[in-house]
Amino acid sequence: MTRIGVFDSGVGGLSVWREIVHQWPGVETIYFADQAHIPYGSRPAEEIRVFGREITRFLAARDCDAIVVACNAASAAALAVLRAEWPQLPFVGMEPAVKPAAELSRTRVAGVLATPATFQGALFATTVERFAAEVRIVQQVCPGLVERIEAGDTNSAETRALLGDFLAPSLRAGADTIVLACTHYPFVRSAIESLAGPGVTVIDPAPAIARQLGRVLPALGSSRIAPSTTPCREFVTSGDAAEFERVAALLLGFRVAASAVRWQANQLP
């Protein structure tokens, strides 16, 4: 059976994981949340690459057929390196969805919500240059938002107030599309949509990432029909397993079981 490894700095990548298992219900998955090092978005690129290499080694040792880097910061910092060092292993990473934003925008203004590491990476600049050269892109970092989502706080008054502040520059500029360029942010999509109003389209790249997985790994075609037994869905965290389970249940709407591993001198067991 096809097995997919998925990793993120925390629970955010579950927004991508749930789309993968929705589109490919027969696939086995191993999800790794590097909560010992969250957030990635404010870390130096070289440090993120160290984590990405070791997590890839960890997942490859568990016979994954492909790996999804379900983290915008890790994709910006490490995806090219991982592809070069594991050429036999298909990788799918996160690319800021500025292309569909540019295609959909009528006002020619799009807001992008992301972490500093995403904006500082060459991937973001290249994507904007290729697909959105004639669109004004309003870049907005969202300090503290990842931490709120990691705590399962997606719709409190405090979280909504933060989101209102983060959205304000894009809305003042006339943006009619908002790109969620961090995999944590789809878990506050409903709050963003209500604050932005009906005239603004909010773009979650997760469905496109799951479709791309099918293109790079054609064997997934046989996984569209779920087998009679439930595929193995494994969840691993470098943080607290009970806390991961609590927040994952809040975000996904059902319970999962997680195990914990510990980093030792930048290595995983």
PDB file of C-alpha atoms in Angstrom, residues 1-33 59 64 66-72 92-94 182-187 204-211 213-214 220 223 230-236 244-245 247-258:
ATOM      1  CA  MET A   1       0.000   0.000   0.000  1.00  0.00           C
ATOM      2  CA  THR A   2       1.210   3.516  -0.786  1.00  0.00           C
ATOM      3  CA  ARG A   3       2.575   5.364   2.251  1.00  0.00           C
ATOM      4  CA  ILE A   4       2.935   9.148   2.436  1.00  0.00           C
ATOM      5  CA  GLY A   5       5.033  11.056   4.950  1.00  0.00           C
ATOM      6  CA  VAL A   6       3.794  14.515   5.911  1.00  0.00           C
ATOM      7  CA  PHE A   7       5.624  16.949   8.169  1.00  0.00           C
ATOM      8  CA  ASP A   8       5.203  20.400   9.645  1.00  0.00           C
ATOM      9  CA  SER A   9       6.442  22.338  12.638  1.00  0.00           C
ATOM     10  CA  GLY A  10       3.181  21.538  14.416  1.00  0.00           C
ATOM     11  CA  VAL A  11      -0.522  20.894  13.840  1.00  0.00           C
ATOM     12  CA  GLY A  12      -0.810  23.253  10.871  1.00  0.00           C
ATOM     13  CA  GLY A  13       0.100  20.611   8.330  1.00  0.00           C
ATOM     14  CA  LEU A  14      -3.001  18.700   9.366  1.00  0.00           C
ATOM     15  CA  SER A  15      -4.860  21.071   7.028  1.00  0.00           C
ATOM     16  CA  VAL A  16      -2.898  19.442   4.194  1.00  0.00           C
ATOM     17  CA  TRP A  17      -3.070  15.934   5.680  1.00  0.00           C
ATOM     18  CA  ARG A  18      -6.884  16.003   5.854  1.00  0.00           C
ATOM     19  CA  GLU A  19      -7.063  16.977   2.176  1.00  0.00           C
ATOM     20  CA  ILE A  20      -4.664  14.175   1.221  1.00  0.00           C
ATOM     21  CA  VAL A  21      -6.754  11.524   2.965  1.00  0.00           C
ATOM     22  CA  HIS A  22      -9.934  13.094   1.530  1.00  0.00           C
ATOM     23  CA  GLN A  23      -8.651  12.841  -2.036  1.00  0.00           C
ATOM     24  CA  TRP A  24      -6.758   9.568  -1.521  1.00  0.00           C
ATOM     25  CA  PRO A  25      -8.728   7.652   1.153  1.00  0.00           C
ATOM     26  CA  GLY A  26      -6.815   4.395   0.735  1.00  0.00           C
ATOM     27  CA  VAL A  27      -3.361   5.818   1.393  1.00  0.00           C
ATOM     28  CA  GLU A  28      -1.296   5.147   4.519  1.00  0.00           C
ATOM     29  CA  THR A  29       0.149   8.247   6.165  1.00  0.00           C
ATOM     30  CA  ILE A  30       2.753   9.140   8.759  1.00  0.00           C
ATOM     31  CA  TYR A  31       2.392  12.698  10.062  1.00  0.00           C
ATOM     32  CA  PHE A  32       5.328  14.282  11.918  1.00  0.00           C
ATOM     33  CA  ALA A  33       4.793  17.434  13.995  1.00  0.00           C
ATOM     34  CA  LEU A  59      10.216   9.290   7.429  1.00  0.00           C
ATOM     35  CA  CYS A  64       7.425   6.389   2.762  1.00  0.00           C
ATOM     36  CA  ALA A  66       6.683  10.289  -1.047  1.00  0.00           C
ATOM     37  CA  ILE A  67       7.015  13.142   1.424  1.00  0.00           C
ATOM     38  CA  VAL A  68       4.838  16.231   1.661  1.00  0.00           C
ATOM     39  CA  VAL A  69       6.548  19.218   3.264  1.00  0.00           C
ATOM     40  CA  ALA A  70       3.321  20.633   4.689  1.00  0.00           C
ATOM     41  CA  CYS A  71       4.957  23.805   5.938  1.00  0.00           C
ATOM     42  CA  ASN A  72       5.532  26.980   3.940  1.00  0.00           C
ATOM     43  CA  VAL A  92       5.692  17.896  -2.690  1.00  0.00           C
ATOM     44  CA  GLY A  93       6.077  21.257  -1.012  1.00  0.00           C
ATOM     45  CA  MET A  94       4.008  24.325  -0.332  1.00  0.00           C
ATOM     46  CA  CYS A 182       0.965  29.101   6.220  1.00  0.00           C
ATOM     47  CA  THR A 183      -0.595  25.682   6.710  1.00  0.00           C
ATOM     48  CA  HIS A 184      -1.851  26.661  10.167  1.00  0.00           C
ATOM     49  CA  TYR A 185      -4.022  29.455   8.793  1.00  0.00           C
ATOM     50  CA  PRO A 186      -6.754  27.341   7.102  1.00  0.00           C
ATOM     51  CA  PHE A 187      -7.889  26.433  10.609  1.00  0.00           C
ATOM     52  CA  ASP A 204      -6.303  27.545   0.876  1.00  0.00           C
ATOM     53  CA  PRO A 205      -3.644  25.712  -1.181  1.00  0.00           C
ATOM     54  CA  ALA A 206      -4.212  22.296   0.453  1.00  0.00           C
ATOM     55  CA  PRO A 207      -6.505  20.841  -2.264  1.00  0.00           C
ATOM     56  CA  ALA A 208      -3.959  21.741  -4.948  1.00  0.00           C
ATOM     57  CA  ILE A 209      -1.158  20.153  -2.917  1.00  0.00           C
ATOM     58  CA  ALA A 210      -3.097  16.885  -2.644  1.00  0.00           C
ATOM     59  CA  ARG A 211      -3.742  16.912  -6.403  1.00  0.00           C
ATOM     60  CA  LEU A 213       0.776  14.503  -4.905  1.00  0.00           C
ATOM     61  CA  GLY A 214      -1.270  12.401  -7.304  1.00  0.00           C
ATOM     62  CA  LEU A 220      -1.925   6.837  -5.691  1.00  0.00           C
ATOM     63  CA  SER A 223      -5.711   4.436  -3.409  1.00  0.00           C
ATOM     64  CA  THR A 230      -8.751   1.271   7.523  1.00  0.00           C
ATOM     65  CA  PRO A 231      -5.319   2.396   6.252  1.00  0.00           C
ATOM     66  CA  CYS A 232      -2.670   3.042   8.875  1.00  0.00           C
ATOM     67  CA  ARG A 233      -2.693   6.695   9.953  1.00  0.00           C
ATOM     68  CA  GLU A 234       0.243   7.350  12.257  1.00  0.00           C
ATOM     69  CA  PHE A 235       0.878  10.622  14.108  1.00  0.00           C
ATOM     70  CA  VAL A 236       4.235  11.455  15.707  1.00  0.00           C
ATOM     71  CA  PHE A 244      -1.144  17.077  20.136  1.00  0.00           C
ATOM     72  CA  GLU A 245      -4.105  14.692  20.426  1.00  0.00           C
ATOM     73  CA  VAL A 247      -5.619  20.058  19.629  1.00  0.00           C
ATOM     74  CA  ALA A 248      -5.834  17.704  16.641  1.00  0.00           C
ATOM     75  CA  ALA A 249      -9.275  16.585  17.830  1.00  0.00           C
ATOM     76  CA  LEU A 250     -10.413  20.211  18.023  1.00  0.00           C
ATOM     77  CA  LEU A 251      -9.094  21.046  14.551  1.00  0.00           C
ATOM     78  CA  LEU A 252     -10.081  17.859  12.724  1.00  0.00           C
ATOM     79  CA  GLY A 253     -13.322  17.060  14.530  1.00  0.00           C
ATOM     80  CA  PHE A 254     -12.281  13.537  15.498  1.00  0.00           C
ATOM     81  CA  ARG A 255      -9.763  11.889  17.807  1.00  0.00           C
ATOM     82  CA  VAL A 256      -6.340  10.642  16.740  1.00  0.00           C
ATOM     83  CA  ALA A 257      -3.673   8.737  18.652  1.00  0.00           C
ATOM     84  CA  ALA A 258      -0.133  10.142  18.686  1.00  0.00           C
TER      85      ALA A 258
END
